[in-house]
Amino acid sequence: MHEKTIDEAKKRLLGGQLVIFPTETVYGIGGNAINENAIKLIYQVKKRPFDNPLICHFANINEIEKNFTLQEKDYELANTFWPGPLTLILEKNKESKITPLLSNNQNLVGCRIPNNEIAINILSKIDFPIAAPSANIATKTSVTSIKDLDNNLKKNFYIDGGSSVLGLESTVIQTTKEGCKILRLGSLTIEEIKNKFSHYKIEIIHSKISPGNQLKHYSPNKPVRLNVNNVNKNEALLNFGKNDLISNIKNLNLSIDEDLIEASHNFYNYLNILDQSNCIGIAVVPIPNNGLGKTINDRLKRATFYDNK
Ligand code: TXA
Ligand code: MG
């Protein structure tokens, strides 16, 4: 990546403007986390309600320790999965200058160290965290490629880092005495956590504690029909594995080899392409409900909340 681009991003963030940048999960729309006006701007351009908190991105754990108090299990998860698709909900300390607006005045704030060269390059050149939700309008699908970016959001400075390696958002986790609570399923799977920490008690929270868990979220414009074993006339087909199903409008296969890593990588981009075809709706075949498939199914379920827009 050109140094000039990184410098321009730095300059804009310092000036309170927003920068759209790649991460390994999805693209983020970032602003200076200690600048209240920048944070206001993020909520405004995303049309996001202020009660849905933003997460902060850091270059390394030392920067996180300056702002937060970590418990033993936070360190265990952090040392194992950072940099990577883990967002830990941490308690702010008194010294932190992170604006309360970012977390709806609460002391608990989501933090992560992304595993992306461009993101880390920017983060290591500034001395404040970057608050960055996914770079999409609230309730719409996340973006894993600049060509899927909303036209209004595109008016912000953006850095094209190619298609996101993982393709699904980070897993939002809060540690407990006995293990951890998953507040949002994501690219880090429960199986991966259990593999490393078999003694952890892991709870999946289905309530609205993580406001991004609102139903109607991650939605395309067209209605989505799940677990299909037939395709209706003029429906597009989001397929997985080998079968005889076919759409008369458009067909995309998340992974012919039933590889959930490949399916996650393709997921949002394929949903967007089908959404933009002249279909009347999107039919989706069953996706196995384990590992990353659990996260894909979670997003698909929310995508079925169609509101006629
Ligand atoms: O992969 C990702 O996490 C991407 C990239 C850009 O890092 N970011 C992202 O941010 O997906 P966002 O804001 O779209 O989703 C963050 C999720 C939301 O569901 C939000 O409700 C939840 O994290 N969250 C943030 N702060 C929280 C908190 N203090 N307590 C509970 N949930 C929180
Ligand atoms: Mg989001």
PDB file of C-alpha atoms and ligand atoms in Angstrom, residues 21 23 25-29 46 48 52-55 57 87 89 103 106 108-110 112 132-134 136 142 168-170 172 183-184 209-213 217-218, ligand 1:
ATOM      1  CA  PHE A  21     -10.512   0.838   5.473  1.00  0.00           C
ATOM      2  CA  THR A  23      -9.911  -5.452   7.845  1.00  0.00           C
ATOM      3  CA  THR A  25     -13.412  -9.567   8.501  1.00  0.00           C
ATOM      4  CA  VAL A  26     -15.303  -6.793   6.649  1.00  0.00           C
ATOM      5  CA  TYR A  27     -14.593  -3.163   5.713  1.00  0.00           C
ATOM      6  CA  GLY A  28     -14.870  -0.648   8.545  1.00  0.00           C
ATOM      7  CA  ILE A  29     -15.886   3.016   8.525  1.00  0.00           C
ATOM      8  CA  LYS A  46     -24.547   4.949   8.949  1.00  0.00           C
ATOM      9  CA  ARG A  48     -27.292   4.014  13.278  1.00  0.00           C
ATOM     10  CA  ASN A  52     -25.934   0.567  19.413  1.00  0.00           C
ATOM     11  CA  PRO A  53     -22.295   0.944  20.575  1.00  0.00           C
ATOM     12  CA  LEU A  54     -19.246   1.078  18.292  1.00  0.00           C
ATOM     13  CA  ILE A  55     -16.125  -1.052  18.684  1.00  0.00           C
ATOM     14  CA  HIS A  57      -9.599  -0.870  16.914  1.00  0.00           C
ATOM     15  CA  THR A  87     -13.958  -8.378  19.748  1.00  0.00           C
ATOM     16  CA  ILE A  89     -15.981  -6.331  25.668  1.00  0.00           C
ATOM     17  CA  SER A 103     -20.683   3.223  23.943  1.00  0.00           C
ATOM     18  CA  GLN A 106     -21.513   2.721  29.260  1.00  0.00           C
ATOM     19  CA  LEU A 108     -18.030  -1.559  28.665  1.00  0.00           C
ATOM     20  CA  VAL A 109     -16.510  -1.134  25.208  1.00  0.00           C
ATOM     21  CA  GLY A 110     -15.802  -3.629  22.417  1.00  0.00           C
ATOM     22  CA  ARG A 112     -10.145  -5.593  18.751  1.00  0.00           C
ATOM     23  CA  ALA A 132     -15.184   1.517  13.342  1.00  0.00           C
ATOM     24  CA  PRO A 133     -18.440  -0.253  12.712  1.00  0.00           C
ATOM     25  CA  SER A 134     -18.897  -2.184   9.490  1.00  0.00           C
ATOM     26  CA  ASN A 136     -22.646  -0.244   5.580  1.00  0.00           C
ATOM     27  CA  SER A 142     -21.716  -5.651   5.601  1.00  0.00           C
ATOM     28  CA  LEU A 168     -17.879 -12.392   8.231  1.00  0.00           C
ATOM     29  CA  GLU A 169     -17.665  -9.898  11.120  1.00  0.00           C
ATOM     30  CA  SER A 170     -15.695 -10.494  14.317  1.00  0.00           C
ATOM     31  CA  VAL A 172     -18.156 -10.338  20.072  1.00  0.00           C
ATOM     32  CA  LEU A 183     -22.759 -11.707  22.252  1.00  0.00           C
ATOM     33  CA  ARG A 184     -22.510 -11.939  18.468  1.00  0.00           C
ATOM     34  CA  ILE A 209     -27.546  -7.319  24.905  1.00  0.00           C
ATOM     35  CA  SER A 210     -25.457  -6.860  21.776  1.00  0.00           C
ATOM     36  CA  PRO A 211     -27.682  -4.385  19.970  1.00  0.00           C
ATOM     37  CA  GLY A 212     -26.298  -5.556  16.625  1.00  0.00           C
ATOM     38  CA  ASN A 213     -28.304  -8.645  17.385  1.00  0.00           C
ATOM     39  CA  HIS A 217     -29.990  -6.547  10.346  1.00  0.00           C
ATOM     40  CA  TYR A 218     -27.604  -7.635   7.637  1.00  0.00           C
TER      41      TYR A 218
HETATM   42  O1  TXA B   1     -15.490  -7.466  12.217  1.00  0.00           O
HETATM   43  C1  TXA B   1     -15.967  -6.491  12.811  1.00  0.00           C
HETATM   44  O2  TXA B   1     -16.283  -6.518  13.998  1.00  0.00           O
HETATM   45  C2  TXA B   1     -16.144  -5.194  11.996  1.00  0.00           C
HETATM   46  C3  TXA B   1     -14.783  -4.671  11.574  1.00  0.00           C
HETATM   47  C4  TXA B   1     -14.861  -3.355  10.858  1.00  0.00           C
HETATM   48  O3  TXA B   1     -13.929  -4.600  12.678  1.00  0.00           O
HETATM   49  N1  TXA B   1     -16.871  -4.235  12.781  1.00  0.00           N
HETATM   50  C5  TXA B   1     -18.188  -4.411  13.081  1.00  0.00           C
HETATM   51  O4  TXA B   1     -18.716  -3.390  13.859  1.00  0.00           O
HETATM   52  O5  TXA B   1     -18.828  -5.353  12.685  1.00  0.00           O
HETATM   53  P1  TXA B   1     -20.293  -3.213  14.069  1.00  0.00           P
HETATM   54  O6  TXA B   1     -20.460  -1.968  14.860  1.00  0.00           O
HETATM   55  O7  TXA B   1     -20.971  -3.291  12.773  1.00  0.00           O
HETATM   56  O8  TXA B   1     -20.659  -4.443  14.990  1.00  0.00           O
HETATM   57  C6  TXA B   1     -20.187  -4.489  16.329  1.00  0.00           C
HETATM   58  C7  TXA B   1     -21.105  -5.335  17.174  1.00  0.00           C
HETATM   59  C8  TXA B   1     -22.527  -4.836  17.177  1.00  0.00           C
HETATM   60  O9  TXA B   1     -23.380  -5.975  17.151  1.00  0.00           O
HETATM   61  C9  TXA B   1     -22.638  -4.120  18.525  1.00  0.00           C
HETATM   62  O10 TXA B   1     -23.948  -4.112  18.997  1.00  0.00           O
HETATM   63  C10 TXA B   1     -21.739  -4.985  19.382  1.00  0.00           C
HETATM   64  O11 TXA B   1     -20.664  -5.306  18.523  1.00  0.00           O
HETATM   65  N2  TXA B   1     -21.196  -4.223  20.516  1.00  0.00           N
HETATM   66  C11 TXA B   1     -20.378  -3.154  20.455  1.00  0.00           C
HETATM   67  N3  TXA B   1     -20.108  -2.679  21.681  1.00  0.00           N
HETATM   68  C12 TXA B   1     -20.760  -3.473  22.555  1.00  0.00           C
HETATM   69  C13 TXA B   1     -20.895  -3.488  23.969  1.00  0.00           C
HETATM   70  N4  TXA B   1     -20.291  -2.596  24.743  1.00  0.00           N
HETATM   71  N5  TXA B   1     -21.661  -4.455  24.531  1.00  0.00           N
HETATM   72  C14 TXA B   1     -22.273  -5.371  23.764  1.00  0.00           C
HETATM   73  N6  TXA B   1     -22.193  -5.408  22.408  1.00  0.00           N
HETATM   74  C15 TXA B   1     -21.454  -4.475  21.808  1.00  0.00           C
END
